[in-house]
Amino acid sequence: MTDIERELTAERLLNGSVRRSYDSSVDIDWDAPLVPGKYFLPPEISPLYGTPMWNALTPTQRIELSRQELANLLSVGHWFENILNQALLRMIFAADPTSKYTHYALTEIGDECRHMLMFGRLIEKIGARPFRQHPVQLAFTKLAPLRMHGLQLWVWALIGEEIFDVWQRRMMDEDGLQPVVRRMMRIHVVEEARHIQWARDGVARRMRHASRLERELVGRAIGIGGPFMRDQLVHPGIYRRAGLDGDEAYRQAMANPHHKRVKVEGFDRLRRFLEDQDVFRGKARERWRAAGFIE
Ligand SMILES: [Fe+2]
Ligand SMILES: [Fe+2]
């Protein structure tokens, strides 16, 4: 029964992929110049928005900050999608190459390859430099794809995809944004909707069929997702590149109630899903709360 359900879901997603997929090499006008005076991310999404430091910035400084913040998010996205793709490739290593499930996994891997290319090109286009992971974090996350299977894979896929998706949906129609950024977001939102659906389906299926031990281990392990995501969004390096006092900006951003609201809004849809599926175990929910993603 599980196999039939899995195949039907994969077939539906494959049909959707045929109907609506993009290739940024041709679907984004890379030659169009950036528009002076437009933001790279909406100001309200900035972790500094509304702080004393923010209020003292000129419009030009705010736009520069948004450029560095976008470069940071694109760098995180590029890195995360690489991890996901490695895990998906491993998942289908011994799978039936004729199954729709395998076909859809390969399709999603292809989507993510195009996204990584799009993110990299966009960092270059906006005249920024990519942000690198801290070497200690890199050593740890390099091994992540080896651990990402079963429920663990689907839950982490959602953590990486769904929070950003909520923000992108809010942002992609904003007039004040650079057109190339809006276009990128639109493409990403369309294709990620399928990935999110697939990962949600994976979570629901695994929660029904996984052993109690797997549910306990993964349900506790996702607690590290909160602090992990918090640290991806705000770190002093972003502010230094924007020409600000990195440590002071970091302090103000972390204490900013507006930033907390943005985080809570971003996580709300996924939190409700994880609660409905009864995924949280141990102190996991508390750790997301402590990281500012739950009210
Ligand atoms: Fe993606
Ligand atoms: Fe994705």
Short mmCIF file of C-alpha atoms and ligand atoms in Angstrom, two decimals:
data_model
loop_
_atom_site.label_atom_id
_atom_site.label_comp_id
_atom_site.label_asym_id
_atom_site.label_seq_id
_atom_site.Cartn_x
_atom_site.Cartn_y
_atom_site.Cartn_z
CA MET A 1 0.00 0.00 0.00
CA THR A 2 2.83 2.35 0.89
CA ASP A 3 4.53 1.75 -2.44
CA ILE A 4 1.35 2.51 -4.35
CA GLU A 5 0.81 5.75 -2.42
CA ARG A 6 4.40 6.72 -2.97
CA GLU A 7 4.20 6.04 -6.68
CA LEU A 8 0.97 8.01 -7.06
CA THR A 9 2.40 11.03 -5.27
CA ALA A 10 5.57 10.88 -7.35
CA GLU A 11 3.57 10.61 -10.56
CA ARG A 12 1.51 13.67 -9.67
CA LEU A 13 4.65 15.67 -8.92
CA LEU A 14 6.30 14.49 -12.12
CA ASN A 15 3.31 15.72 -14.12
CA GLY A 16 3.51 19.07 -12.33
CA SER A 17 7.21 19.29 -13.16
CA VAL A 18 6.49 18.77 -16.85
CA ARG A 19 3.82 21.48 -16.79
CA ARG A 20 5.85 24.10 -14.89
CA SER A 21 9.60 24.10 -14.65
CA TYR A 22 12.15 26.81 -15.26
CA ASP A 23 15.70 27.16 -16.36
CA SER A 24 17.14 30.40 -15.04
CA SER A 25 19.68 30.45 -17.87
CA VAL A 26 16.83 31.42 -20.19
CA ASP A 27 14.03 32.39 -17.80
CA ILE A 28 15.93 35.22 -16.12
CA ASP A 29 17.17 38.23 -18.06
CA TRP A 30 20.70 38.31 -16.69
CA ASP A 31 21.67 41.21 -18.93
CA ALA A 32 19.06 43.61 -17.54
CA PRO A 33 20.79 46.20 -15.32
CA LEU A 34 20.01 46.46 -11.59
CA VAL A 35 17.54 49.24 -10.82
CA PRO A 36 19.02 52.10 -8.75
CA GLY A 37 17.18 52.71 -5.47
CA LYS A 38 15.53 49.29 -5.28
CA TYR A 39 16.09 46.88 -2.42
CA PHE A 40 17.54 43.38 -2.69
CA LEU A 41 15.29 42.16 0.12
CA PRO A 42 12.33 44.06 1.59
CA PRO A 43 13.49 46.25 4.49
CA GLU A 44 10.93 44.71 6.89
CA ILE A 45 12.61 41.32 6.51
CA SER A 46 15.94 42.68 7.75
CA PRO A 47 16.80 41.44 11.26
CA LEU A 48 17.89 45.00 12.04
CA TYR A 49 14.63 46.65 10.90
CA GLY A 50 13.32 49.13 13.45
CA THR A 51 16.37 49.00 15.76
CA PRO A 52 18.22 52.20 16.77
CA MET A 53 21.01 51.18 14.40
CA TRP A 54 18.56 50.74 11.53
CA ASN A 55 16.94 54.10 12.22
CA ALA A 56 20.33 55.80 11.92
CA LEU A 57 21.06 54.30 8.47
CA THR A 58 20.65 56.26 5.25
CA PRO A 59 18.48 54.75 2.48
CA THR A 60 21.68 53.86 0.57
CA GLN A 61 23.09 52.02 3.59
CA ARG A 62 19.82 50.13 4.04
CA ILE A 63 19.89 49.00 0.42
CA GLU A 64 23.52 47.92 0.79
CA LEU A 65 22.58 45.96 3.89
CA SER A 66 19.79 44.23 1.94
CA ARG A 67 22.31 43.29 -0.75
CA GLN A 68 24.56 41.57 1.81
CA GLU A 69 21.58 39.90 3.49
CA LEU A 70 20.42 38.50 0.17
CA ALA A 71 23.94 37.23 -0.61
CA ASN A 72 23.89 35.50 2.78
CA LEU A 73 20.52 33.81 2.15
CA LEU A 74 21.56 32.71 -1.34
CA SER A 75 24.81 31.28 0.06
CA VAL A 76 22.88 29.34 2.70
CA GLY A 77 20.42 28.14 0.04
CA HIS A 78 23.22 27.01 -2.26
CA TRP A 79 24.84 25.04 0.51
CA PHE A 80 21.61 23.55 1.86
CA GLU A 81 20.43 22.37 -1.56
CA ASN A 82 23.78 20.69 -2.08
CA ILE A 83 23.29 18.71 1.15
CA LEU A 84 19.74 17.78 0.17
CA ASN A 85 20.83 16.62 -3.28
CA GLN A 86 23.58 14.42 -1.85
CA ALA A 87 21.04 12.84 0.50
CA LEU A 88 18.52 12.30 -2.31
CA LEU A 89 21.15 10.71 -4.55
CA ARG A 90 22.12 8.36 -1.74
CA MET A 91 18.44 7.55 -1.12
CA ILE A 92 17.98 6.26 -4.66
CA PHE A 93 21.39 4.60 -4.92
CA ALA A 94 19.91 1.11 -4.82
CA ALA A 95 16.34 2.02 -5.77
CA ASP A 96 14.40 0.74 -8.76
CA PRO A 97 15.35 3.03 -11.67
CA THR A 98 11.97 2.38 -13.31
CA SER A 99 9.90 3.62 -10.34
CA LYS A 100 8.16 6.99 -10.42
CA TYR A 101 9.60 7.61 -6.99
CA THR A 102 13.15 7.43 -8.38
CA HIS A 103 12.13 9.51 -11.37
CA TYR A 104 10.77 12.24 -9.18
CA ALA A 105 13.84 12.18 -6.91
CA LEU A 106 16.00 12.74 -10.00
CA THR A 107 13.69 15.51 -11.17
CA GLU A 108 13.96 17.28 -7.83
CA ILE A 109 17.75 16.87 -7.84
CA GLY A 110 17.71 18.51 -11.27
CA ASP A 111 15.54 21.38 -9.94
CA GLU A 112 17.98 21.94 -7.08
CA CYS A 113 20.97 21.89 -9.42
CA ARG A 114 19.35 24.67 -11.43
CA HIS A 115 18.52 26.56 -8.23
CA MET A 116 22.12 26.38 -7.03
CA LEU A 117 23.25 27.70 -10.38
CA MET A 118 20.64 30.48 -10.16
CA PHE A 119 21.69 31.43 -6.61
CA GLY A 120 25.35 31.57 -7.60
CA ARG A 121 24.66 33.67 -10.66
CA LEU A 122 22.46 36.02 -8.64
CA ILE A 123 25.16 36.61 -6.02
CA GLU A 124 27.46 37.57 -8.87
CA LYS A 125 24.79 39.67 -10.57
CA ILE A 126 24.09 41.79 -7.50
CA GLY A 127 27.78 42.48 -7.12
CA ALA A 128 28.19 40.64 -3.81
CA ARG A 129 30.49 37.91 -2.61
CA PRO A 130 29.26 34.55 -1.30
CA PHE A 131 29.38 33.89 2.42
CA ARG A 132 31.34 30.82 3.50
CA GLN A 133 30.34 28.50 6.31
CA HIS A 134 32.50 28.51 9.41
CA PRO A 135 35.12 25.69 9.07
CA VAL A 136 33.84 23.90 12.19
CA GLN A 137 30.28 24.01 10.90
CA LEU A 138 31.45 22.87 7.50
CA ALA A 139 33.23 19.83 8.95
CA PHE A 140 30.04 18.90 10.78
CA THR A 141 27.60 19.49 7.92
CA LYS A 142 29.80 17.75 5.37
CA LEU A 143 28.71 14.53 7.06
CA ALA A 144 25.04 15.55 7.22
CA PRO A 145 24.01 13.79 3.98
CA LEU A 146 25.20 10.48 5.47
CA ARG A 147 22.73 10.85 8.31
CA MET A 148 19.84 12.16 6.26
CA HIS A 149 17.58 9.26 5.47
CA GLY A 150 14.04 8.20 6.36
CA LEU A 151 12.20 10.62 8.62
CA GLN A 152 15.39 12.61 9.21
CA LEU A 153 15.72 13.44 5.51
CA TRP A 154 12.14 14.65 5.11
CA VAL A 155 12.07 16.72 8.28
CA TRP A 156 15.32 18.50 7.46
CA ALA A 157 14.23 19.05 3.88
CA LEU A 158 11.19 20.89 5.27
CA ILE A 159 13.25 22.93 7.72
CA GLY A 160 15.46 24.05 4.83
CA GLU A 161 12.64 24.71 2.39
CA GLU A 162 9.45 25.72 4.10
CA ILE A 163 10.57 28.65 6.30
CA PHE A 164 12.22 30.42 3.37
CA ASP A 165 9.22 29.59 1.21
CA VAL A 166 6.85 31.48 3.52
CA TRP A 167 9.06 34.58 3.34
CA GLN A 168 9.59 34.32 -0.41
CA ARG A 169 5.86 34.16 -1.04
CA ARG A 170 5.44 37.34 0.96
CA MET A 171 8.31 39.08 -0.81
CA MET A 172 8.04 38.12 -4.45
CA ASP A 173 5.36 40.66 -5.35
CA GLU A 174 6.90 43.66 -3.60
CA ASP A 175 7.32 46.60 -5.91
CA GLY A 176 10.35 48.01 -4.15
CA LEU A 177 12.44 44.92 -4.90
CA GLN A 178 14.98 44.50 -7.69
CA PRO A 179 13.15 42.81 -10.60
CA VAL A 180 15.80 40.11 -10.93
CA VAL A 181 15.27 39.14 -7.28
CA ARG A 182 11.49 38.99 -7.70
CA ARG A 183 11.89 36.79 -10.76
CA MET A 184 14.26 34.45 -8.94
CA MET A 185 11.83 34.15 -6.04
CA ARG A 186 8.89 33.42 -8.30
CA ILE A 187 10.77 30.60 -10.05
CA HIS A 188 11.93 29.19 -6.74
CA VAL A 189 8.48 29.33 -5.13
CA VAL A 190 6.85 27.41 -8.01
CA GLU A 191 9.39 24.59 -7.96
CA GLU A 192 9.76 24.45 -4.19
CA ALA A 193 6.00 23.96 -3.81
CA ARG A 194 6.46 20.46 -5.27
CA HIS A 195 9.50 19.75 -3.11
CA ILE A 196 7.63 20.79 0.02
CA GLN A 197 4.66 18.64 -0.92
CA TRP A 198 6.97 15.67 -1.44
CA ALA A 199 8.79 16.18 1.86
CA ARG A 200 5.48 16.62 3.75
CA ASP A 201 4.25 13.40 2.18
CA GLY A 202 7.51 11.76 3.29
CA VAL A 203 7.10 12.98 6.88
CA ALA A 204 3.48 11.79 7.07
CA ARG A 205 4.36 8.36 5.64
CA ARG A 206 7.42 7.86 7.84
CA MET A 207 5.53 8.92 10.96
CA ARG A 208 3.08 6.09 10.23
CA HIS A 209 5.68 3.45 9.43
CA ALA A 210 8.91 4.36 11.26
CA SER A 211 9.93 2.55 14.43
CA ARG A 212 9.31 4.22 17.74
CA LEU A 213 13.06 4.65 18.15
CA GLU A 214 13.38 6.51 14.83
CA ARG A 215 10.51 8.84 15.75
CA GLU A 216 12.06 9.53 19.15
CA LEU A 217 15.56 10.18 17.80
CA VAL A 218 14.49 12.40 14.92
CA GLY A 219 11.83 14.18 16.98
CA ARG A 220 14.52 15.19 19.49
CA ALA A 221 17.23 15.91 16.92
CA ILE A 222 15.13 18.52 15.13
CA GLY A 223 15.53 20.69 18.22
CA ILE A 224 18.92 21.76 16.87
CA GLY A 225 17.13 23.16 13.80
CA GLY A 226 16.02 26.25 15.76
CA PRO A 227 19.42 27.57 16.89
CA PHE A 228 20.91 26.41 13.60
CA MET A 229 18.46 28.46 11.53
CA ARG A 230 18.79 31.44 13.88
CA ASP A 231 22.55 31.47 13.30
CA GLN A 232 22.16 31.25 9.52
CA LEU A 233 20.01 34.37 9.46
CA VAL A 234 22.02 36.66 11.71
CA HIS A 235 25.79 36.77 12.10
CA PRO A 236 28.20 39.69 12.45
CA GLY A 237 29.87 39.01 9.08
CA ILE A 238 26.77 40.21 7.19
CA TYR A 239 26.86 43.59 8.91
CA ARG A 240 30.60 44.00 8.59
CA ARG A 241 30.33 43.58 4.83
CA ALA A 242 27.66 46.27 4.84
CA GLY A 243 30.18 48.58 6.54
CA LEU A 244 28.56 48.47 9.99
CA ASP A 245 29.82 47.56 13.45
CA GLY A 246 29.25 43.80 13.17
CA ASP A 247 29.08 42.96 16.87
CA GLU A 248 26.75 45.82 17.77
CA ALA A 249 24.49 45.10 14.79
CA TYR A 250 24.39 41.44 15.77
CA ARG A 251 23.45 42.37 19.34
CA GLN A 252 20.64 44.68 18.20
CA ALA A 253 19.32 42.19 15.63
CA MET A 254 19.17 39.36 18.16
CA ALA A 255 17.30 41.56 20.63
CA ASN A 256 14.93 42.92 17.96
CA PRO A 257 11.29 41.96 18.65
CA HIS A 258 10.41 42.68 15.02
CA HIS A 259 12.95 40.09 13.86
CA LYS A 260 11.45 37.59 16.25
CA ARG A 261 8.00 38.21 14.73
CA VAL A 262 9.41 37.57 11.24
CA LYS A 263 10.91 34.30 12.46
CA VAL A 264 7.67 33.22 14.15
CA GLU A 265 5.70 33.99 10.98
CA GLY A 266 8.21 32.10 8.84
CA PHE A 267 8.07 29.00 11.01
CA ASP A 268 4.34 29.06 11.78
CA ARG A 269 3.15 26.92 8.83
CA LEU A 270 5.84 24.28 9.36
CA ARG A 271 5.35 24.29 13.13
CA ARG A 272 1.66 23.56 12.71
CA PHE A 273 2.42 20.72 10.31
CA LEU A 274 5.04 19.21 12.63
CA GLU A 275 2.61 19.48 15.54
CA ASP A 276 -0.20 17.86 13.54
CA GLN A 277 2.15 15.02 12.68
CA ASP A 278 3.33 14.80 16.29
CA VAL A 279 6.99 15.07 15.27
CA PHE A 280 8.39 17.14 18.17
CA ARG A 281 9.87 15.04 20.98
CA GLY A 282 11.77 15.81 24.17
CA LYS A 283 12.89 19.43 24.33
CA ALA A 284 12.79 20.00 20.55
CA ARG A 285 9.88 22.42 20.64
CA GLU A 286 11.46 24.35 23.52
CA ARG A 287 14.66 24.76 21.56
CA TRP A 288 12.79 26.29 18.62
CA ARG A 289 11.07 28.60 21.08
CA ALA A 290 14.37 29.60 22.69
CA ALA A 291 15.74 30.38 19.21
CA GLY A 292 12.83 32.77 18.65
CA PHE A 293 10.75 30.78 16.15
CA ILE A 294 7.82 30.04 18.47
CA GLU A 295 5.96 32.72 20.42
FE FE B 1 15.57 24.99 -4.35
FE FE B 2 13.83 22.29 -2.86
#
